[in-house]
Amino acid sequence: MTSALPSVLDLAPVVPVVVIEDAADAVPLARALVAGGLPAIEVTLRTPAALDAIRAIAAEVPDAVVGAGTVLSAAGVADAVAAGSRFLVSPGWTEGLLDAMTSSGVPFLPGVSTTSEVVALLEHGVREMKFFPAEAAGGVPYLKSLSGPLPQARFCPTGGVSLASAPGYLALPNVGCVGGTWMLPADALAARDWARVESLAREAAELRAR
């Protein structure tokens, strides 16, 4: 990341990766996550409601650090920042996307899944990255193997990470946090069971202490 703002990797052990279909759910969902101890919230730009959801969270949940995920283009960067995103996350990166994220003025996590991509980002001065898709790309053993030759790189593994596997990632010296969805089960979201979401978020927030 290239911003003076605190690192997203250090806000909480888990960043919830949220797909919001109805913007009306954004504020109560964010409040439940924050109450559970997960202030950094990645709202993916996968639905028509995403930007409205980011705007609502930014305006109405001051304790949340809302960001945009699945950022794929310079236009997506501009839209996300205009909506109030305080960080950006991409599943991968290109030179054009990296330039746009760097110029945005907010912290960002470009996605990587290979050693060469990590080295290329280090050449650009980027040291904090998303490792995606974490489980499919080699998981804990892969990231552990990178910590020796590339200790300056820090990661947020996302993709297939669960409550059971998260502690293995968080124990690595080059992992600051993980991204996950397990605290957002589909049935709880459908029922708008925010108390359950808060309980699962609290369980996730306690992982750092284990």
CSV table of C-alpha atoms in Angstrom, one decimal:
chain,number,residue,atom,x,y,z
A,1,MET,CA,0.0,0.0,0.0
A,2,THR,CA,1.2,3.5,-0.7
A,3,SER,CA,-0.9,5.6,1.7
A,4,ALA,CA,-0.1,7.1,5.1
A,5,LEU,CA,-3.4,5.7,6.4
A,6,PRO,CA,-3.1,2.7,8.8
A,7,SER,CA,-2.6,-0.6,7.1
A,8,VAL,CA,-5.7,-2.6,6.4
A,9,LEU,CA,-3.7,-5.7,7.3
A,10,ASP,CA,-3.4,-4.4,10.9
A,11,LEU,CA,-7.1,-3.5,11.6
A,12,ALA,CA,-8.4,-6.9,12.4
A,13,PRO,CA,-7.4,-10.6,11.9
A,14,VAL,CA,-10.2,-11.0,9.4
A,15,VAL,CA,-11.6,-8.8,6.7
A,16,PRO,CA,-15.2,-9.9,5.8
A,17,VAL,CA,-15.7,-10.2,2.1
A,18,VAL,CA,-19.3,-9.0,1.5
A,19,VAL,CA,-21.5,-9.4,-1.5
A,20,ILE,CA,-24.5,-7.1,-1.0
A,21,GLU,CA,-27.6,-7.7,-3.2
A,22,ASP,CA,-29.8,-5.1,-1.4
A,23,ALA,CA,-28.2,-1.8,-0.4
A,24,ALA,CA,-30.8,-1.6,2.4
A,25,ASP,CA,-28.9,-4.4,4.2
A,26,ALA,CA,-25.6,-2.6,4.1
A,27,VAL,CA,-25.8,-0.5,7.2
A,28,PRO,CA,-27.2,-3.1,9.6
A,29,LEU,CA,-24.8,-5.7,8.2
A,30,ALA,CA,-21.8,-3.3,8.7
A,31,ARG,CA,-23.0,-2.4,12.2
A,32,ALA,CA,-23.1,-6.1,13.1
A,33,LEU,CA,-19.6,-6.8,11.8
A,34,VAL,CA,-18.2,-3.7,13.6
A,35,ALA,CA,-19.9,-4.7,16.9
A,36,GLY,CA,-18.3,-8.1,16.5
A,37,GLY,CA,-14.9,-6.6,16.2
A,38,LEU,CA,-14.3,-6.6,12.5
A,39,PRO,CA,-14.2,-2.9,11.4
A,40,ALA,CA,-12.5,-3.4,7.9
A,41,ILE,CA,-15.3,-4.5,5.5
A,42,GLU,CA,-14.7,-5.3,1.9
A,43,VAL,CA,-17.8,-4.8,-0.3
A,44,THR,CA,-17.2,-6.5,-3.6
A,45,LEU,CA,-18.2,-4.7,-6.8
A,46,ARG,CA,-20.1,-7.8,-8.0
A,47,THR,CA,-23.6,-6.5,-7.7
A,48,PRO,CA,-25.5,-3.4,-8.9
A,49,ALA,CA,-26.1,-2.5,-5.2
A,50,ALA,CA,-22.4,-2.4,-4.3
A,51,LEU,CA,-21.6,1.3,-4.7
A,52,ASP,CA,-24.8,2.3,-3.0
A,53,ALA,CA,-23.9,0.0,-0.1
A,54,ILE,CA,-20.4,1.5,0.2
A,55,ARG,CA,-21.9,5.0,0.2
A,56,ALA,CA,-24.4,4.0,3.0
A,57,ILE,CA,-21.8,2.4,5.2
A,58,ALA,CA,-19.4,5.3,4.7
A,59,ALA,CA,-22.1,7.8,5.7
A,60,GLU,CA,-23.8,5.9,8.5
A,61,VAL,CA,-21.3,3.6,10.2
A,62,PRO,CA,-18.4,5.8,11.3
A,63,ASP,CA,-16.6,3.0,13.0
A,64,ALA,CA,-16.4,0.9,9.9
A,65,VAL,CA,-13.5,1.1,7.5
A,66,VAL,CA,-15.3,0.2,4.3
A,67,GLY,CA,-13.5,-0.8,1.1
A,68,ALA,CA,-14.2,-2.0,-2.3
A,69,GLY,CA,-13.3,-5.5,-3.6
A,70,THR,CA,-13.2,-7.0,-7.0
A,71,VAL,CA,-11.8,-3.8,-8.4
A,72,LEU,CA,-10.9,-4.5,-12.0
A,73,SER,CA,-10.4,-1.2,-13.8
A,74,ALA,CA,-9.5,2.4,-13.5
A,75,ALA,CA,-13.1,3.3,-13.8
A,76,GLY,CA,-13.9,0.9,-10.9
A,77,VAL,CA,-11.2,2.6,-8.8
A,78,ALA,CA,-12.7,6.0,-9.5
A,79,ASP,CA,-16.3,4.9,-8.7
A,80,ALA,CA,-15.2,3.1,-5.5
A,81,VAL,CA,-13.3,6.1,-4.2
A,82,ALA,CA,-16.1,8.5,-5.1
A,83,ALA,CA,-18.5,6.2,-3.2
A,84,GLY,CA,-16.4,6.5,0.0
A,85,SER,CA,-14.1,3.5,-0.2
A,86,ARG,CA,-11.2,3.8,2.2
A,87,PHE,CA,-9.3,0.9,0.6
A,88,LEU,CA,-9.3,-1.1,-2.6
A,89,VAL,CA,-8.8,-4.8,-3.3
A,90,SER,CA,-8.3,-6.5,-6.6
A,91,PRO,CA,-8.2,-10.2,-7.5
A,92,GLY,CA,-5.2,-9.5,-9.7
A,93,TRP,CA,-3.4,-6.6,-11.3
A,94,THR,CA,-2.2,-5.0,-14.5
A,95,GLU,CA,0.1,-2.0,-15.0
A,96,GLY,CA,-3.0,0.1,-15.8
A,97,LEU,CA,-4.9,-1.0,-12.8
A,98,LEU,CA,-1.9,-0.6,-10.5
A,99,ASP,CA,-1.4,2.9,-11.8
A,100,ALA,CA,-5.0,3.8,-11.0
A,101,MET,CA,-4.9,2.3,-7.5
A,102,THR,CA,-1.6,4.1,-6.8
A,103,SER,CA,-3.0,7.4,-7.9
A,104,SER,CA,-6.2,7.0,-6.0
A,105,GLY,CA,-4.8,8.2,-2.7
A,106,VAL,CA,-6.2,5.3,-0.7
A,107,PRO,CA,-4.6,2.0,0.5
A,108,PHE,CA,-4.9,-0.9,-1.8
A,109,LEU,CA,-4.2,-4.7,-2.0
A,110,PRO,CA,-3.5,-5.9,-5.5
A,111,GLY,CA,-4.1,-9.6,-6.0
A,112,VAL,CA,-1.2,-12.1,-6.6
A,113,SER,CA,-1.0,-15.9,-6.9
A,114,THR,CA,2.6,-16.4,-8.1
A,115,THR,CA,6.1,-15.5,-7.0
A,116,SER,CA,6.7,-13.5,-10.1
A,117,GLU,CA,3.7,-11.3,-9.5
A,118,VAL,CA,4.9,-10.7,-6.0
A,119,VAL,CA,8.4,-9.7,-7.2
A,120,ALA,CA,6.9,-7.4,-9.9
A,121,LEU,CA,4.9,-5.6,-7.2
A,122,LEU,CA,7.9,-5.3,-5.0
A,123,GLU,CA,9.7,-3.6,-7.9
A,124,HIS,CA,6.8,-1.1,-7.9
A,125,GLY,CA,7.3,-0.4,-4.2
A,126,VAL,CA,4.1,-2.3,-3.2
A,127,ARG,CA,4.7,-4.5,-0.2
A,128,GLU,CA,1.1,-5.4,0.9
A,129,MET,CA,-0.9,-7.7,-1.3
A,130,LYS,CA,-3.9,-10.0,-1.5
A,131,PHE,CA,-3.1,-13.6,-2.0
A,132,PHE,CA,-5.9,-15.1,-4.2
A,133,PRO,CA,-7.3,-17.6,-4.6
A,134,ALA,CA,-5.5,-18.6,-1.4
A,135,GLU,CA,-6.5,-22.3,-1.0
A,136,ALA,CA,-6.4,-23.1,-4.7
A,137,ALA,CA,-3.1,-21.3,-5.2
A,138,GLY,CA,-1.2,-23.3,-2.5
A,139,GLY,CA,-2.5,-22.1,0.8
A,140,VAL,CA,-0.4,-21.9,4.0
A,141,PRO,CA,2.6,-24.0,2.6
A,142,TYR,CA,2.9,-21.7,-0.4
A,143,LEU,CA,2.9,-18.5,1.6
A,144,LYS,CA,5.3,-20.0,4.2
A,145,SER,CA,7.7,-20.8,1.4
A,146,LEU,CA,7.6,-17.1,0.3
A,147,SER,CA,8.5,-15.7,3.7
A,148,GLY,CA,12.2,-16.7,3.4
A,149,PRO,CA,13.2,-15.2,0.0
A,150,LEU,CA,10.6,-12.4,0.1
A,151,PRO,CA,10.2,-11.3,3.7
A,152,GLN,CA,9.3,-7.8,2.8
A,153,ALA,CA,6.0,-8.9,1.2
A,154,ARG,CA,2.9,-9.1,3.5
A,155,PHE,CA,-0.4,-10.7,2.5
A,156,CYS,CA,-4.1,-11.0,3.1
A,157,PRO,CA,-5.0,-14.5,1.9
A,158,THR,CA,-8.5,-14.7,0.5
A,159,GLY,CA,-10.4,-17.4,-1.3
A,160,GLY,CA,-11.5,-20.6,0.4
A,161,VAL,CA,-10.2,-19.5,3.9
A,162,SER,CA,-12.4,-20.8,6.7
A,163,LEU,CA,-12.6,-20.5,10.5
A,164,ALA,CA,-10.6,-23.8,10.7
A,165,SER,CA,-7.9,-22.8,8.2
A,166,ALA,CA,-7.5,-19.1,9.2
A,167,PRO,CA,-5.3,-19.7,12.3
A,168,GLY,CA,-2.7,-21.5,10.1
A,169,TYR,CA,-2.5,-18.4,7.8
A,170,LEU,CA,-2.4,-15.9,10.7
A,171,ALA,CA,0.5,-17.8,12.3
A,172,LEU,CA,2.7,-17.0,9.3
A,173,PRO,CA,5.1,-14.0,9.7
A,174,ASN,CA,4.1,-12.6,6.3
A,175,VAL,CA,0.3,-12.6,6.8
A,176,GLY,CA,-1.4,-9.6,8.4
A,177,CYS,CA,-5.0,-10.8,8.1
A,178,VAL,CA,-7.2,-13.1,6.1
A,179,GLY,CA,-10.3,-12.4,4.0
A,180,GLY,CA,-13.3,-14.6,4.4
A,181,THR,CA,-17.0,-15.0,4.2
A,182,TRP,CA,-17.8,-17.6,6.8
A,183,MET,CA,-19.2,-15.0,9.2
A,184,LEU,CA,-21.7,-14.2,6.6
A,185,PRO,CA,-23.7,-17.4,6.0
A,186,ALA,CA,-26.3,-17.2,3.3
A,187,ASP,CA,-29.2,-18.2,5.5
A,188,ALA,CA,-28.3,-15.6,8.1
A,189,LEU,CA,-28.2,-12.9,5.5
A,190,ALA,CA,-31.5,-14.0,3.9
A,191,ALA,CA,-33.1,-13.9,7.3
A,192,ARG,CA,-31.4,-10.6,8.2
A,193,ASP,CA,-30.2,-12.3,11.4
A,194,TRP,CA,-27.7,-9.6,12.3
A,195,ALA,CA,-27.3,-10.9,15.8
A,196,ARG,CA,-25.9,-14.2,14.3
A,197,VAL,CA,-23.6,-12.2,12.0
A,198,GLU,CA,-22.3,-10.3,15.0
A,199,SER,CA,-21.7,-13.5,17.0
A,200,LEU,CA,-19.8,-15.1,14.1
A,201,ALA,CA,-17.8,-11.8,13.6
A,202,ARG,CA,-16.8,-11.8,17.3
A,203,GLU,CA,-15.6,-15.4,17.0
A,204,ALA,CA,-13.5,-14.4,13.9
A,205,ALA,CA,-12.1,-11.3,15.7
A,206,GLU,CA,-10.8,-13.5,18.5
A,207,LEU,CA,-8.6,-15.6,16.2
A,208,ARG,CA,-5.6,-13.3,16.7
A,209,ALA,CA,-5.6,-14.1,20.4
A,210,ARG,CA,-5.4,-17.9,19.9
